[in-house]
XYZ file of C-alpha atoms in Angstrom:
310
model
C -2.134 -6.854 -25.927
C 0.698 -4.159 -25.173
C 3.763 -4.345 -23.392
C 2.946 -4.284 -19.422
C -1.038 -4.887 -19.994
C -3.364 -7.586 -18.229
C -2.634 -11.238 -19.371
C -5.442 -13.412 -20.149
C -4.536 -15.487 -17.033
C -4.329 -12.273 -14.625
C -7.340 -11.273 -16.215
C -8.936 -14.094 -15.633
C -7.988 -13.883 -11.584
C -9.792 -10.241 -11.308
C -12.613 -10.205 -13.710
C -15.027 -11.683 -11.150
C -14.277 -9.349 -8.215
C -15.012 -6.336 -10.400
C -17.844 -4.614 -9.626
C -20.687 -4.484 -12.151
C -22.528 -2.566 -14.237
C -25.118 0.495 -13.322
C -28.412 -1.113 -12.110
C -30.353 2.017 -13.378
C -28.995 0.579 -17.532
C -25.628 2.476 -17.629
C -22.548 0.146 -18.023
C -18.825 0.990 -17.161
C -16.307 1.437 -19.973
C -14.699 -1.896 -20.730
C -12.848 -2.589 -17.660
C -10.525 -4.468 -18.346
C -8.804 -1.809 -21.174
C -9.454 0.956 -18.853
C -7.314 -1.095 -15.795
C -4.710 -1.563 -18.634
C -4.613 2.474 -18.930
C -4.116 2.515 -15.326
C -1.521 0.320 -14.830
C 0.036 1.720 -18.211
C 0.030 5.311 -16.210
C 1.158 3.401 -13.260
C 4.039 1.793 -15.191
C 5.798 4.964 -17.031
C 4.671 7.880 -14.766
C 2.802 9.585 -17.826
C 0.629 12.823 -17.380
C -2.902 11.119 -18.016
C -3.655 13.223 -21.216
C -0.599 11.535 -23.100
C -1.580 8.016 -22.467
C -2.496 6.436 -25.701
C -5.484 5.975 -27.813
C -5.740 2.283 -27.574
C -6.578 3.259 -23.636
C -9.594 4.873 -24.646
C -10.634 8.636 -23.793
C -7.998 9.681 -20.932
C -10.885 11.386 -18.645
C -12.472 7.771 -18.353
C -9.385 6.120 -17.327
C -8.415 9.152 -14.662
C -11.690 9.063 -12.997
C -12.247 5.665 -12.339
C -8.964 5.743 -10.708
C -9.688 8.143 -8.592
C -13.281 6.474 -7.940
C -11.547 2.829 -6.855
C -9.022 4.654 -4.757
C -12.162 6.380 -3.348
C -14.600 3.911 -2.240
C -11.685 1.003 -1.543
C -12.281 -1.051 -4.879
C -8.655 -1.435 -5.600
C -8.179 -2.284 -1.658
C -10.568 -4.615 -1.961
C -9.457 -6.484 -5.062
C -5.672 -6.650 -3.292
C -7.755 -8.427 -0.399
C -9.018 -11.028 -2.547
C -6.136 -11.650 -4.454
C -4.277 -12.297 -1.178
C -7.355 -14.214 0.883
C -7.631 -16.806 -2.459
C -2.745 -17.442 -1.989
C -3.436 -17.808 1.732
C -6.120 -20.766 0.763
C -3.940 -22.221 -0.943
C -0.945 -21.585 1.273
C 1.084 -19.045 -0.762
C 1.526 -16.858 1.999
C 4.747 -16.990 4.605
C 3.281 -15.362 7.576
C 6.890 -14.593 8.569
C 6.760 -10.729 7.713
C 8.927 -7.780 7.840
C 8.365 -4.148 8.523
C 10.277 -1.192 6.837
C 9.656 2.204 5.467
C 10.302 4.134 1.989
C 10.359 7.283 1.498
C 9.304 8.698 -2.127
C 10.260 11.863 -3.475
C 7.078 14.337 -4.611
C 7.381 15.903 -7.615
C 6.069 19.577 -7.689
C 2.742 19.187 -9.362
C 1.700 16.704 -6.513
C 1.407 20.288 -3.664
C -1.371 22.769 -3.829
C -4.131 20.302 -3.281
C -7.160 22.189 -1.919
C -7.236 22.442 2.267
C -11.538 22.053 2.472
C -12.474 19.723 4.710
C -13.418 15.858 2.821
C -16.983 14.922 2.968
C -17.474 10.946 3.115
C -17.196 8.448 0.405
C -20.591 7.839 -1.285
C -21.727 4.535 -1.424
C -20.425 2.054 -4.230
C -23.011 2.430 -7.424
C -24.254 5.816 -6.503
C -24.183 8.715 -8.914
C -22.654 6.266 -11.462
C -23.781 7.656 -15.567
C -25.801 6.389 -18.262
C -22.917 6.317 -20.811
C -19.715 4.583 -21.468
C -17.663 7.287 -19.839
C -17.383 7.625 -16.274
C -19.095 10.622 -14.850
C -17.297 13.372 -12.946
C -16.617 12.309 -9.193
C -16.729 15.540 -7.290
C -13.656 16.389 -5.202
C -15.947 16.585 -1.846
C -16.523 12.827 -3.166
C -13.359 11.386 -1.868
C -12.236 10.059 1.876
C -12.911 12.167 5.121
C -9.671 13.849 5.873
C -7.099 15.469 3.604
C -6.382 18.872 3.391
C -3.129 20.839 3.355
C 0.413 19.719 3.415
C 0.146 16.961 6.265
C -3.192 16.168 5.332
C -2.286 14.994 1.946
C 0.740 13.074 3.476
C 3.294 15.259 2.336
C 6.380 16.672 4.289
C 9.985 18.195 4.211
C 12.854 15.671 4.874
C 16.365 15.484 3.755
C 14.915 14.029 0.865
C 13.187 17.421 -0.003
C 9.364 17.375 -0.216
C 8.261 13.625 0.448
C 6.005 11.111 1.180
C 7.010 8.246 3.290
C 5.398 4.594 2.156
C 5.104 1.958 5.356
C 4.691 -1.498 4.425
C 4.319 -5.415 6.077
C 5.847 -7.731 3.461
C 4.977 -11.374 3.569
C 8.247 -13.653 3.737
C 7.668 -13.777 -0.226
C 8.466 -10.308 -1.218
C 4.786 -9.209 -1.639
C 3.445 -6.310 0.152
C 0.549 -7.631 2.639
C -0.316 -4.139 3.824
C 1.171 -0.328 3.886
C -0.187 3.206 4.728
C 1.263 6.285 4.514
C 2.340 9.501 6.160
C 4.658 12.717 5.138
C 8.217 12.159 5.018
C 9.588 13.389 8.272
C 7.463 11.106 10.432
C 9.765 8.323 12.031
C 9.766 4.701 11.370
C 8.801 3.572 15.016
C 5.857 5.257 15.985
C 4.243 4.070 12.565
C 4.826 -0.001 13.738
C 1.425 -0.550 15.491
C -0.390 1.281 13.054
C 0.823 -0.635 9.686
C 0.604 -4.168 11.059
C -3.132 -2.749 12.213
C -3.890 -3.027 8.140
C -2.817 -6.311 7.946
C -6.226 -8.262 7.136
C -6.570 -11.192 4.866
C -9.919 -11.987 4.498
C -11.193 -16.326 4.824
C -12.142 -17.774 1.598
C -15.112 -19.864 3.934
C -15.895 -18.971 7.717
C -13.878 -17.210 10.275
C -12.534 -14.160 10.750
C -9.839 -11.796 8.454
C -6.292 -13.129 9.447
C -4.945 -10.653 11.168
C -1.796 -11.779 12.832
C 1.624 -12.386 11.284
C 3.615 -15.785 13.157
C 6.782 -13.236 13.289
C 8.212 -9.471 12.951
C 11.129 -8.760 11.627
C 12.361 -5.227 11.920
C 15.630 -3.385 12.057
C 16.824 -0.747 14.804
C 14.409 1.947 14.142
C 11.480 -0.062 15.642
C 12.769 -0.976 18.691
C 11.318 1.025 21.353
C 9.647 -0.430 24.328
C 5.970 0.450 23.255
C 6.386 -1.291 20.123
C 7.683 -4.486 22.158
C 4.783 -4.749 24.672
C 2.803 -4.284 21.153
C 4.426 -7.190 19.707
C 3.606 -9.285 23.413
C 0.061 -8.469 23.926
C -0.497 -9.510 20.687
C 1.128 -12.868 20.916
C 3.253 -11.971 18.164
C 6.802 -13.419 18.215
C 9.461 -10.577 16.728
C 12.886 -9.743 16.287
C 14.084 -7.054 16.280
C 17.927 -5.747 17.293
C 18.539 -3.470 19.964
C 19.853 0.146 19.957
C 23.541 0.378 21.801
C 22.031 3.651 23.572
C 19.268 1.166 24.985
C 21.634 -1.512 25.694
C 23.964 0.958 27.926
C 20.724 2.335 29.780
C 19.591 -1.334 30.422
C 22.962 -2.117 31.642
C 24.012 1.126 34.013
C 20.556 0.341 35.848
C 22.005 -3.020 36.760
C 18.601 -5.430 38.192
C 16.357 -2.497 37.410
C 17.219 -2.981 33.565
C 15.600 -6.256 32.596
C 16.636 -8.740 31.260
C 17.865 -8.499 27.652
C 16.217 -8.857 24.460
C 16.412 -11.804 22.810
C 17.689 -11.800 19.085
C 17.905 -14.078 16.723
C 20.561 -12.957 13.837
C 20.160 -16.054 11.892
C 16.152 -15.113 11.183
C 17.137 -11.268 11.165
C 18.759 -12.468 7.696
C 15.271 -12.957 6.757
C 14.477 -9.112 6.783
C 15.902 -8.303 3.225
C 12.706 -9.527 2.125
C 10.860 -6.144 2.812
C 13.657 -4.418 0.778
C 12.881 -6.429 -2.182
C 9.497 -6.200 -1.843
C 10.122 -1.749 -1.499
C 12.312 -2.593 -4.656
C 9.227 -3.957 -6.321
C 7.223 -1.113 -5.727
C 9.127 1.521 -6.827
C 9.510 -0.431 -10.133
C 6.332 1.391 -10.798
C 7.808 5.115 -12.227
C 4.294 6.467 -10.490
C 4.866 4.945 -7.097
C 8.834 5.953 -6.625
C 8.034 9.545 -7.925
C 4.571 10.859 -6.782
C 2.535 13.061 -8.784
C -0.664 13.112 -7.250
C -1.986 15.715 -5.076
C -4.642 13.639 -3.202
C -2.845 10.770 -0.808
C -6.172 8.731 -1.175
C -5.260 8.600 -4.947
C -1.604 8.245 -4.232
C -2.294 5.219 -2.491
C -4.625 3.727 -4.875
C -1.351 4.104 -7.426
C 0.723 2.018 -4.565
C -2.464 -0.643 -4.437
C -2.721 -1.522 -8.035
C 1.110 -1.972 -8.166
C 1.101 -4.567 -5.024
C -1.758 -5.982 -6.862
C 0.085 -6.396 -9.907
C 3.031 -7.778 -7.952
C 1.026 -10.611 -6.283
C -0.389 -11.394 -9.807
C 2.538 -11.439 -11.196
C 4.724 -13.397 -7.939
């Protein structure tokens, strides 16, 4: 076993939410060395052909990356890591809400701008042999396509992608999605805490909602409050001095101020660590894909890894 790979224990957590074999008597590659190559790429930031031989042939390891982040296998296996710590109570529904952005490297433009067919359906197409077969590139989500598409945008920062995340009160990431790196923090609010979903171990419905937001100045618009309230979802979240003066020169017409609660608000730092976390992963703070659907399989193995390893 190499520095950074699966330990027997972790191994043991994932091995039975893998999916199996070909049903027409083709096998995958050994999956748990081919998940080490992954999270070996994941680790350093290597160009795929360098990884090393122990890894197995670089092509396999590549391409059932990009088939996981494809048809929602490494999604999937993040779910079930996190329904199995909320059976047993792992999980502090107190959760805060930030952003990241990550800097692009040049190799991760010039994806192609054709329109995405759908995903095909989990075992389909899969080969006879040891080595995955080729996944066409109209084999990958619907969307895509061209600088936005792909989740890719000019900010100060130069050309970069911006990661949104909920992080449990525990430093893990619960769920993130991304968008280029000009697009603001606010508007993106109702969208990430829309991923949150932690499926039941027995009956009932994914978990869905968080006890409390925490959130800093950037998501404090009015939309996002009546968000939080039709939801039932308690939040705290500081007001902007502009929005406080506005309130104020309307006199009754205002409302009432927002209540705030600086001794929780403490509690935000939590999503910092968990960004922290995540860009421990050389692939995740520098991206080098040109596919966001890949890019944010990269981001899913590393929260899994971080809940495996939390």
């Amino acid at each position: 076993m190499g520095r950074g790979d699966l330990t027997n224990a972790e191994w043991d957590r994932l091995e039975s939410f893998l999916p199996r074999g070909g049903a027409r008597g083709g096998r995958w590659s050994d999956h748990r060395r081919v998940i080490n190559g992954v999270l070996y790429r994941v680790r350093t930031g290597v160009q795929w052909r360098d990884l090393p031989e122990r890894f197995g042939p670089w092509e396999t390891v590549y391409k059932r990356h990009r088939r996981w982040s494809a048809d929602g296998t490494w999604k999937m296996l993040l779910s079930r890591i996190q329904a199995a710590e909320d059976a047993a109570g792992g999980i502090d529904w107190d959760v805060s809400v930030d952003s990241t952005a990550v800097r692009a490297h040049q190799h991760a433009a010039g994806a192609r701008k054709a329109s995405a067919a759908a995903v095909p359906e989990k075992g389909a197409g899969r080969g006879t042999n040891q080595v995955d077969p080729v996944l066409p590139e109209t084999g990958r989500p619907a969307g895509g396509g061209g600088q936005i598409g792909e989740c890719l945008g000019r900010s100060r920062g130069g050309f970069t992608t911006k990661i949104h995340l909920v992080a449990e009160g525990r430093c893990r990431p619960l769920a993130f999605v991304l968008t280029p790196g000009h697009y603001g923090d606010g508007p993106q609010l109702e969208r990430v805490l829309e991923q949150v979903s932690v499926p039941r171990t027995g009956v009932g419905r994914p978990r869905t909602r968080p006890d409390h937001v925490l959130a800093d100045k950037a998501y404090t618009s009015r939309k996002n409050r009546r968000y939080l309230r039709r939801r039932g979802i308690r939040h705290t979240i500081p007001e902007r001095l502009d929005q406080q003066r506005h309130r104020q020169n309307r006199g009754s017409r205002g409302g009432r101020p927002t209540g705030f609660d600086s001794e929780r608000y403490k509690k935000r730092n939590t999503v910092e660590r968990a960004i922290n976390r995540l860009k421990g992963f050389r692939a995740v703070a520098t991206r080098y894909e040109k596919r966001a659907y890949i890019y944010l399989g990269t981001v899913t193995l590393a929260a899994i890894m971080i809940w495996l390893r939390t």
